[in-house]
Amino acid sequence: MSAKRKMLLTGAGGGIGRSIATLLLSSDWRIVGVGRDPARPGFSQKECSQATIDLSDLENLPEQLRLLASEHEDIDSVVCAAGVGRFGSLEEFSYQQIRELIDINLTSQLYVVRAFLPLLKRRGRGHVVLIGSEAALAGGARGAVYSATKFALRGFCQSLRQESAAAGIRVTLINPGMVRTDFFDQLDFEPGEDLAHAIVPEDIAVAVKMVLSARAETVFDEINLSPLKKVVRRKHRAPKP
């Protein structure tokens, strides 16, 4: 019986990341979850350990990731599913908000991969999977900063793919359209109500499992997942008193 493979997963606490964790844990994987929330409701502590790390704390992140890599040298896959959404015209963003969005959606992802890539290369095999967005494919109104982070992530994946192939490392970018999660809770828009108006987190989890299960000599460079019908609904907010 082959040993279970071990994955580092950011964003495992909810939404897309939690669905990835749930599916992979049922498929003979072990997971090291990275996030600010140490809770793991419903997950076996033996198969799913948690590293409490704030990915937005870039000053301390390199050392925290270095220590984590030294504790889990048997990791052979890195899946980055953490991210946040903020939308609006550029002038609606403060300079601090621009920085925060870039830090969590782009820079922290690069830090995580940078910390674990040497481990994967020493093993001579491994996989890096990043969850991007349809916003990496075409920019839209009120999405300039968000799209900038996702376009940059896409370029990073394309270059990393070429840099790492000789070392046996596969790199995949998955670009979901609108996903029915709490991502939209703090936004002023959301998918339409019909099932065809949004994909679900489990769709992305299935895609992640597929790319990780492919032959070592085969790479899914990029996967775009979209709802059958793209319908955006504006939320009606009560006027301020």
PDB file of C-alpha atoms in Angstrom:
ATOM      1  CA  MET A   1       0.000   0.000   0.000  1.00  0.00           C
ATOM      2  CA  SER A   2       1.476   3.358  -1.060  1.00  0.00           C
ATOM      3  CA  ALA A   3       2.015   6.091   1.506  1.00  0.00           C
ATOM      4  CA  LYS A   4      -0.416   8.959   1.573  1.00  0.00           C
ATOM      5  CA  ARG A   5       0.718  12.064  -0.247  1.00  0.00           C
ATOM      6  CA  LYS A   6       1.009  15.299   1.705  1.00  0.00           C
ATOM      7  CA  MET A   7      -0.170  18.728   0.616  1.00  0.00           C
ATOM      8  CA  LEU A   8       0.236  22.264   1.868  1.00  0.00           C
ATOM      9  CA  LEU A   9      -3.075  24.113   1.432  1.00  0.00           C
ATOM     10  CA  THR A  10      -3.743  27.783   2.093  1.00  0.00           C
ATOM     11  CA  GLY A  11      -7.321  28.900   2.686  1.00  0.00           C
ATOM     12  CA  ALA A  12      -8.411  25.492   3.989  1.00  0.00           C
ATOM     13  CA  GLY A  13     -10.760  26.997   6.566  1.00  0.00           C
ATOM     14  CA  GLY A  14     -13.632  27.889   4.261  1.00  0.00           C
ATOM     15  CA  GLY A  15     -15.088  28.189   0.787  1.00  0.00           C
ATOM     16  CA  ILE A  16     -12.967  26.783  -2.021  1.00  0.00           C
ATOM     17  CA  GLY A  17     -10.117  25.698   0.249  1.00  0.00           C
ATOM     18  CA  ARG A  18     -12.373  23.770   2.583  1.00  0.00           C
ATOM     19  CA  SER A  19     -13.951  21.898  -0.334  1.00  0.00           C
ATOM     20  CA  ILE A  20     -10.494  21.000  -1.632  1.00  0.00           C
ATOM     21  CA  ALA A  21      -9.508  19.734   1.820  1.00  0.00           C
ATOM     22  CA  THR A  22     -12.702  17.710   2.203  1.00  0.00           C
ATOM     23  CA  LEU A  23     -12.319  15.942  -1.151  1.00  0.00           C
ATOM     24  CA  LEU A  24      -8.594  15.283  -0.909  1.00  0.00           C
ATOM     25  CA  LEU A  25      -8.816  13.982   2.670  1.00  0.00           C
ATOM     26  CA  SER A  26     -11.303  11.396   1.396  1.00  0.00           C
ATOM     27  CA  SER A  27      -8.818  10.435  -1.334  1.00  0.00           C
ATOM     28  CA  ASP A  28      -5.852   9.331   0.762  1.00  0.00           C
ATOM     29  CA  TRP A  29      -4.131  12.674   1.167  1.00  0.00           C
ATOM     30  CA  ARG A  30      -2.740  14.342   4.249  1.00  0.00           C
ATOM     31  CA  ILE A  31      -3.062  18.111   4.465  1.00  0.00           C
ATOM     32  CA  VAL A  32      -1.229  20.904   6.241  1.00  0.00           C
ATOM     33  CA  GLY A  33      -3.628  23.843   6.297  1.00  0.00           C
ATOM     34  CA  VAL A  34      -2.294  27.381   6.525  1.00  0.00           C
ATOM     35  CA  GLY A  35      -4.451  30.233   7.791  1.00  0.00           C
ATOM     36  CA  ARG A  36      -5.265  32.594  10.624  1.00  0.00           C
ATOM     37  CA  ASP A  37      -8.015  30.379  12.059  1.00  0.00           C
ATOM     38  CA  PRO A  38      -6.691  27.290  13.861  1.00  0.00           C
ATOM     39  CA  ALA A  39     -10.119  25.600  13.929  1.00  0.00           C
ATOM     40  CA  ARG A  40     -10.625  22.387  11.909  1.00  0.00           C
ATOM     41  CA  PRO A  41     -14.255  21.383  12.473  1.00  0.00           C
ATOM     42  CA  GLY A  42     -15.001  18.009  10.946  1.00  0.00           C
ATOM     43  CA  PHE A  43     -11.410  17.253   9.942  1.00  0.00           C
ATOM     44  CA  SER A  44      -9.304  14.500  11.462  1.00  0.00           C
ATOM     45  CA  GLN A  45      -6.365  16.058  13.293  1.00  0.00           C
ATOM     46  CA  LYS A  46      -4.237  13.093  12.261  1.00  0.00           C
ATOM     47  CA  GLU A  47      -4.744  13.712   8.559  1.00  0.00           C
ATOM     48  CA  CYS A  48      -5.248  17.508   8.591  1.00  0.00           C
ATOM     49  CA  SER A  49      -2.860  19.583  10.680  1.00  0.00           C
ATOM     50  CA  GLN A  50      -3.123  23.363  10.902  1.00  0.00           C
ATOM     51  CA  ALA A  51      -0.449  26.041  10.878  1.00  0.00           C
ATOM     52  CA  THR A  52      -1.777  29.302  12.266  1.00  0.00           C
ATOM     53  CA  ILE A  53      -0.137  31.900  10.037  1.00  0.00           C
ATOM     54  CA  ASP A  54      -1.408  35.292   8.906  1.00  0.00           C
ATOM     55  CA  LEU A  55      -0.555  35.421   5.210  1.00  0.00           C
ATOM     56  CA  SER A  56      -0.992  39.195   5.173  1.00  0.00           C
ATOM     57  CA  ASP A  57       1.853  39.649   7.679  1.00  0.00           C
ATOM     58  CA  LEU A  58       4.584  39.801   5.056  1.00  0.00           C
ATOM     59  CA  GLU A  59       7.261  40.923   7.502  1.00  0.00           C
ATOM     60  CA  ASN A  60       7.098  37.687   9.502  1.00  0.00           C
ATOM     61  CA  LEU A  61       5.832  35.369   6.780  1.00  0.00           C
ATOM     62  CA  PRO A  62       9.205  34.210   5.353  1.00  0.00           C
ATOM     63  CA  GLU A  63      10.480  32.966   8.713  1.00  0.00           C
ATOM     64  CA  GLN A  64       7.162  31.316   9.573  1.00  0.00           C
ATOM     65  CA  LEU A  65       7.139  29.521   6.228  1.00  0.00           C
ATOM     66  CA  ARG A  66      10.772  28.476   6.642  1.00  0.00           C
ATOM     67  CA  LEU A  67       9.965  26.839   9.970  1.00  0.00           C
ATOM     68  CA  LEU A  68       6.882  25.174   8.491  1.00  0.00           C
ATOM     69  CA  ALA A  69       8.896  23.768   5.588  1.00  0.00           C
ATOM     70  CA  SER A  70      11.472  22.356   8.003  1.00  0.00           C
ATOM     71  CA  GLU A  71       8.668  20.581   9.906  1.00  0.00           C
ATOM     72  CA  HIS A  72       7.050  19.104   6.781  1.00  0.00           C
ATOM     73  CA  GLU A  73       9.815  18.060   4.438  1.00  0.00           C
ATOM     74  CA  ASP A  74       7.612  15.318   2.979  1.00  0.00           C
ATOM     75  CA  ILE A  75       5.179  17.750   1.323  1.00  0.00           C
ATOM     76  CA  ASP A  76       4.965  17.091  -2.404  1.00  0.00           C
ATOM     77  CA  SER A  77       2.196  19.486  -3.451  1.00  0.00           C
ATOM     78  CA  VAL A  78       1.364  23.115  -2.709  1.00  0.00           C
ATOM     79  CA  VAL A  79      -2.150  24.432  -3.337  1.00  0.00           C
ATOM     80  CA  CYS A  80      -2.812  28.145  -2.786  1.00  0.00           C
ATOM     81  CA  ALA A  81      -6.535  28.816  -2.374  1.00  0.00           C
ATOM     82  CA  ALA A  82      -6.433  31.820  -0.035  1.00  0.00           C
ATOM     83  CA  GLY A  83      -7.547  35.182  -1.356  1.00  0.00           C
ATOM     84  CA  VAL A  84      -9.859  38.138  -0.843  1.00  0.00           C
ATOM     85  CA  GLY A  85     -12.087  40.256  -3.057  1.00  0.00           C
ATOM     86  CA  ARG A  86     -12.481  44.000  -3.092  1.00  0.00           C
ATOM     87  CA  PHE A  87     -14.053  45.871  -5.983  1.00  0.00           C
ATOM     88  CA  GLY A  88     -14.578  49.481  -6.944  1.00  0.00           C
ATOM     89  CA  SER A  89     -13.155  52.128  -9.225  1.00  0.00           C
ATOM     90  CA  LEU A  90      -9.479  52.825  -8.637  1.00  0.00           C
ATOM     91  CA  GLU A  91     -10.050  56.153  -6.895  1.00  0.00           C
ATOM     92  CA  GLU A  92     -12.342  54.451  -4.386  1.00  0.00           C
ATOM     93  CA  PHE A  93      -9.358  52.497  -3.056  1.00  0.00           C
ATOM     94  CA  SER A  94      -7.086  53.992  -0.467  1.00  0.00           C
ATOM     95  CA  TYR A  95      -3.374  53.409  -0.996  1.00  0.00           C
ATOM     96  CA  GLN A  96      -3.421  51.062   1.979  1.00  0.00           C
ATOM     97  CA  GLN A  97      -6.282  49.035   0.486  1.00  0.00           C
ATOM     98  CA  ILE A  98      -4.369  48.663  -2.771  1.00  0.00           C
ATOM     99  CA  ARG A  99      -1.371  47.387  -0.858  1.00  0.00           C
ATOM    100  CA  GLU A 100      -3.436  44.968   1.244  1.00  0.00           C
ATOM    101  CA  LEU A 101      -5.121  43.399  -1.781  1.00  0.00           C
ATOM    102  CA  ILE A 102      -1.814  42.903  -3.572  1.00  0.00           C
ATOM    103  CA  ASP A 103      -0.199  41.499  -0.418  1.00  0.00           C
ATOM    104  CA  ILE A 104      -2.754  38.742   0.150  1.00  0.00           C
ATOM    105  CA  ASN A 105      -3.759  37.898  -3.438  1.00  0.00           C
ATOM    106  CA  LEU A 106      -0.304  37.982  -4.993  1.00  0.00           C
ATOM    107  CA  THR A 107       2.733  38.540  -2.797  1.00  0.00           C
ATOM    108  CA  SER A 108       1.809  36.010  -0.111  1.00  0.00           C
ATOM    109  CA  GLN A 109       1.227  33.371  -2.811  1.00  0.00           C
ATOM    110  CA  LEU A 110       4.728  33.969  -4.175  1.00  0.00           C
ATOM    111  CA  TYR A 111       6.155  33.727  -0.660  1.00  0.00           C
ATOM    112  CA  VAL A 112       4.450  30.389  -0.022  1.00  0.00           C
ATOM    113  CA  VAL A 113       5.668  28.875  -3.285  1.00  0.00           C
ATOM    114  CA  ARG A 114       9.154  30.322  -2.753  1.00  0.00           C
ATOM    115  CA  ALA A 115       9.383  28.657   0.660  1.00  0.00           C
ATOM    116  CA  PHE A 116       8.380  25.180  -0.508  1.00  0.00           C
ATOM    117  CA  LEU A 117       9.765  25.022  -4.045  1.00  0.00           C
ATOM    118  CA  PRO A 118      13.257  23.947  -2.910  1.00  0.00           C
ATOM    119  CA  LEU A 119      11.659  21.032  -1.041  1.00  0.00           C
ATOM    120  CA  LEU A 120       9.790  19.904  -4.142  1.00  0.00           C
ATOM    121  CA  LYS A 121      12.894  20.224  -6.293  1.00  0.00           C
ATOM    122  CA  ARG A 122      14.964  18.120  -3.890  1.00  0.00           C
ATOM    123  CA  ARG A 123      12.311  15.409  -4.147  1.00  0.00           C
ATOM    124  CA  GLY A 124      12.486  15.618  -7.928  1.00  0.00           C
ATOM    125  CA  ARG A 125       8.733  15.851  -8.275  1.00  0.00           C
ATOM    126  CA  GLY A 126       5.787  17.846  -7.043  1.00  0.00           C
ATOM    127  CA  HIS A 127       2.922  20.079  -7.987  1.00  0.00           C
ATOM    128  CA  VAL A 128       2.060  23.736  -7.474  1.00  0.00           C
ATOM    129  CA  VAL A 129      -1.605  24.635  -7.969  1.00  0.00           C
ATOM    130  CA  LEU A 130      -2.820  28.212  -7.661  1.00  0.00           C
ATOM    131  CA  ILE A 131      -6.438  29.305  -7.638  1.00  0.00           C
ATOM    132  CA  GLY A 132      -6.733  32.350  -9.856  1.00  0.00           C
ATOM    133  CA  SER A 133      -9.879  33.915 -11.264  1.00  0.00           C
ATOM    134  CA  GLU A 134     -11.704  34.706 -14.468  1.00  0.00           C
ATOM    135  CA  ALA A 135     -10.515  38.247 -13.656  1.00  0.00           C
ATOM    136  CA  ALA A 136      -7.076  37.063 -14.847  1.00  0.00           C
ATOM    137  CA  LEU A 137      -8.475  36.584 -18.354  1.00  0.00           C
ATOM    138  CA  ALA A 138     -10.217  39.911 -18.945  1.00  0.00           C
ATOM    139  CA  GLY A 139     -10.391  43.086 -16.916  1.00  0.00           C
ATOM    140  CA  GLY A 140     -13.726  44.666 -16.108  1.00  0.00           C
ATOM    141  CA  ALA A 141     -15.151  47.851 -14.645  1.00  0.00           C
ATOM    142  CA  ARG A 142     -14.643  48.206 -10.884  1.00  0.00           C
ATOM    143  CA  GLY A 143     -12.094  45.398 -10.913  1.00  0.00           C
ATOM    144  CA  ALA A 144      -8.835  47.147 -11.785  1.00  0.00           C
ATOM    145  CA  VAL A 145      -6.931  46.315  -8.596  1.00  0.00           C
ATOM    146  CA  TYR A 146      -8.377  42.823  -8.197  1.00  0.00           C
ATOM    147  CA  SER A 147      -7.698  41.976 -11.858  1.00  0.00           C
ATOM    148  CA  ALA A 148      -4.175  43.328 -11.534  1.00  0.00           C
ATOM    149  CA  THR A 149      -3.431  40.805  -8.793  1.00  0.00           C
ATOM    150  CA  LYS A 150      -4.924  37.933 -10.784  1.00  0.00           C
ATOM    151  CA  PHE A 151      -3.249  38.861 -14.082  1.00  0.00           C
ATOM    152  CA  ALA A 152       0.071  39.002 -12.223  1.00  0.00           C
ATOM    153  CA  LEU A 153      -0.587  35.598 -10.629  1.00  0.00           C
ATOM    154  CA  ARG A 154      -1.235  34.174 -14.077  1.00  0.00           C
ATOM    155  CA  GLY A 155       2.080  35.523 -15.388  1.00  0.00           C
ATOM    156  CA  PHE A 156       3.843  34.102 -12.352  1.00  0.00           C
ATOM    157  CA  CYS A 157       2.418  30.640 -13.061  1.00  0.00           C
ATOM    158  CA  GLN A 158       3.415  30.752 -16.713  1.00  0.00           C
ATOM    159  CA  SER A 159       7.004  31.659 -15.882  1.00  0.00           C
ATOM    160  CA  LEU A 160       7.249  29.227 -12.958  1.00  0.00           C
ATOM    161  CA  ARG A 161       6.014  26.440 -15.218  1.00  0.00           C
ATOM    162  CA  GLN A 162       8.969  27.001 -17.552  1.00  0.00           C
ATOM    163  CA  GLU A 163      11.470  27.419 -14.716  1.00  0.00           C
ATOM    164  CA  SER A 164      10.456  24.269 -12.859  1.00  0.00           C
ATOM    165  CA  ALA A 165       9.664  21.640 -15.477  1.00  0.00           C
ATOM    166  CA  ALA A 166      13.252  20.383 -15.650  1.00  0.00           C
ATOM    167  CA  ALA A 167      13.105  19.665 -11.910  1.00  0.00           C
ATOM    168  CA  GLY A 168       9.953  17.553 -12.282  1.00  0.00           C
ATOM    169  CA  ILE A 169       7.632  20.227 -10.872  1.00  0.00           C
ATOM    170  CA  ARG A 170       4.206  20.691 -12.445  1.00  0.00           C
ATOM    171  CA  VAL A 171       2.469  24.076 -12.220  1.00  0.00           C
ATOM    172  CA  THR A 172      -1.258  24.590 -12.746  1.00  0.00           C
ATOM    173  CA  LEU A 173      -3.472  27.665 -12.592  1.00  0.00           C
ATOM    174  CA  ILE A 174      -7.232  27.237 -12.092  1.00  0.00           C
ATOM    175  CA  ASN A 175      -9.397  30.243 -12.994  1.00  0.00           C
ATOM    176  CA  PRO A 176     -12.930  30.006 -11.598  1.00  0.00           C
ATOM    177  CA  GLY A 177     -15.783  32.243 -12.598  1.00  0.00           C
ATOM    178  CA  MET A 178     -18.293  33.212  -9.920  1.00  0.00           C
ATOM    179  CA  VAL A 179     -18.350  30.618  -7.140  1.00  0.00           C
ATOM    180  CA  ARG A 180     -21.244  30.374  -4.696  1.00  0.00           C
ATOM    181  CA  THR A 181     -19.384  30.990  -1.418  1.00  0.00           C
ATOM    182  CA  ASP A 182     -19.252  33.646   1.290  1.00  0.00           C
ATOM    183  CA  PHE A 183     -16.827  35.548  -0.977  1.00  0.00           C
ATOM    184  CA  PHE A 184     -19.766  37.789  -1.887  1.00  0.00           C
ATOM    185  CA  ASP A 185     -20.964  38.444   1.669  1.00  0.00           C
ATOM    186  CA  GLN A 186     -19.234  41.821   1.928  1.00  0.00           C
ATOM    187  CA  LEU A 187     -19.643  42.794  -1.725  1.00  0.00           C
ATOM    188  CA  ASP A 188     -22.501  44.696  -3.364  1.00  0.00           C
ATOM    189  CA  PHE A 189     -23.079  42.050  -6.035  1.00  0.00           C
ATOM    190  CA  GLU A 190     -23.476  38.276  -6.221  1.00  0.00           C
ATOM    191  CA  PRO A 191     -24.377  35.537  -8.711  1.00  0.00           C
ATOM    192  CA  GLY A 192     -27.981  35.121  -9.766  1.00  0.00           C
ATOM    193  CA  GLU A 193     -30.151  32.644  -7.890  1.00  0.00           C
ATOM    194  CA  ASP A 194     -30.318  29.935 -10.549  1.00  0.00           C
ATOM    195  CA  LEU A 195     -27.937  26.971 -10.228  1.00  0.00           C
ATOM    196  CA  ALA A 196     -26.550  27.788 -13.673  1.00  0.00           C
ATOM    197  CA  HIS A 197     -25.459  31.255 -12.548  1.00  0.00           C
ATOM    198  CA  ALA A 198     -22.485  30.120 -10.458  1.00  0.00           C
ATOM    199  CA  ILE A 199     -20.219  27.151  -9.990  1.00  0.00           C
ATOM    200  CA  VAL A 200     -19.776  25.592  -6.548  1.00  0.00           C
ATOM    201  CA  PRO A 201     -16.563  25.045  -4.554  1.00  0.00           C
ATOM    202  CA  GLU A 202     -16.777  21.309  -5.125  1.00  0.00           C
ATOM    203  CA  ASP A 203     -16.280  21.906  -8.866  1.00  0.00           C
ATOM    204  CA  ILE A 204     -12.888  23.440  -8.157  1.00  0.00           C
ATOM    205  CA  ALA A 205     -11.985  20.658  -5.731  1.00  0.00           C
ATOM    206  CA  VAL A 206     -12.680  18.091  -8.464  1.00  0.00           C
ATOM    207  CA  ALA A 207     -10.416  20.014 -10.838  1.00  0.00           C
ATOM    208  CA  VAL A 208      -7.623  20.120  -8.254  1.00  0.00           C
ATOM    209  CA  LYS A 209      -7.890  16.383  -7.670  1.00  0.00           C
ATOM    210  CA  MET A 210      -7.805  15.762 -11.421  1.00  0.00           C
ATOM    211  CA  VAL A 211      -4.607  17.719 -12.012  1.00  0.00           C
ATOM    212  CA  LEU A 212      -2.879  16.172  -8.998  1.00  0.00           C
ATOM    213  CA  SER A 213      -3.846  12.688 -10.166  1.00  0.00           C
ATOM    214  CA  ALA A 214      -2.542  13.075 -13.714  1.00  0.00           C
ATOM    215  CA  ARG A 215       0.559  11.228 -14.871  1.00  0.00           C
ATOM    216  CA  ALA A 216       3.744  12.872 -13.644  1.00  0.00           C
ATOM    217  CA  GLU A 217       4.637  13.590 -17.265  1.00  0.00           C
ATOM    218  CA  THR A 218       1.364  15.451 -17.961  1.00  0.00           C
ATOM    219  CA  VAL A 219       0.558  19.002 -16.909  1.00  0.00           C
ATOM    220  CA  PHE A 220      -2.713  20.902 -16.968  1.00  0.00           C
ATOM    221  CA  ASP A 221      -1.205  24.341 -17.496  1.00  0.00           C
ATOM    222  CA  GLU A 222      -4.427  26.301 -17.021  1.00  0.00           C
ATOM    223  CA  ILE A 223      -8.071  25.432 -16.425  1.00  0.00           C
ATOM    224  CA  ASN A 224     -10.956  27.894 -16.751  1.00  0.00           C
ATOM    225  CA  LEU A 225     -14.168  26.963 -14.916  1.00  0.00           C
ATOM    226  CA  SER A 226     -17.299  28.986 -15.651  1.00  0.00           C
ATOM    227  CA  PRO A 227     -20.990  28.822 -14.805  1.00  0.00           C
ATOM    228  CA  LEU A 228     -23.255  27.871 -17.679  1.00  0.00           C
ATOM    229  CA  LYS A 229     -24.854  31.323 -17.597  1.00  0.00           C
ATOM    230  CA  LYS A 230     -23.157  34.458 -16.328  1.00  0.00           C
ATOM    231  CA  VAL A 231     -25.718  36.436 -14.339  1.00  0.00           C
ATOM    232  CA  VAL A 232     -24.685  39.118 -11.853  1.00  0.00           C
ATOM    233  CA  ARG A 233     -27.228  40.449  -9.386  1.00  0.00           C
ATOM    234  CA  ARG A 234     -26.802  43.746  -7.571  1.00  0.00           C
ATOM    235  CA  LYS A 235     -27.696  43.666  -3.918  1.00  0.00           C
ATOM    236  CA  HIS A 236     -30.270  46.149  -2.659  1.00  0.00           C
ATOM    237  CA  ARG A 237     -28.940  47.830   0.446  1.00  0.00           C
ATOM    238  CA  ALA A 238     -31.116  49.833   2.795  1.00  0.00           C
ATOM    239  CA  PRO A 239     -30.359  53.560   2.644  1.00  0.00           C
ATOM    240  CA  LYS A 240     -28.280  54.909   5.513  1.00  0.00           C
ATOM    241  CA  PRO A 241     -30.342  56.824   8.119  1.00  0.00           C
TER     242      PRO A 241
END
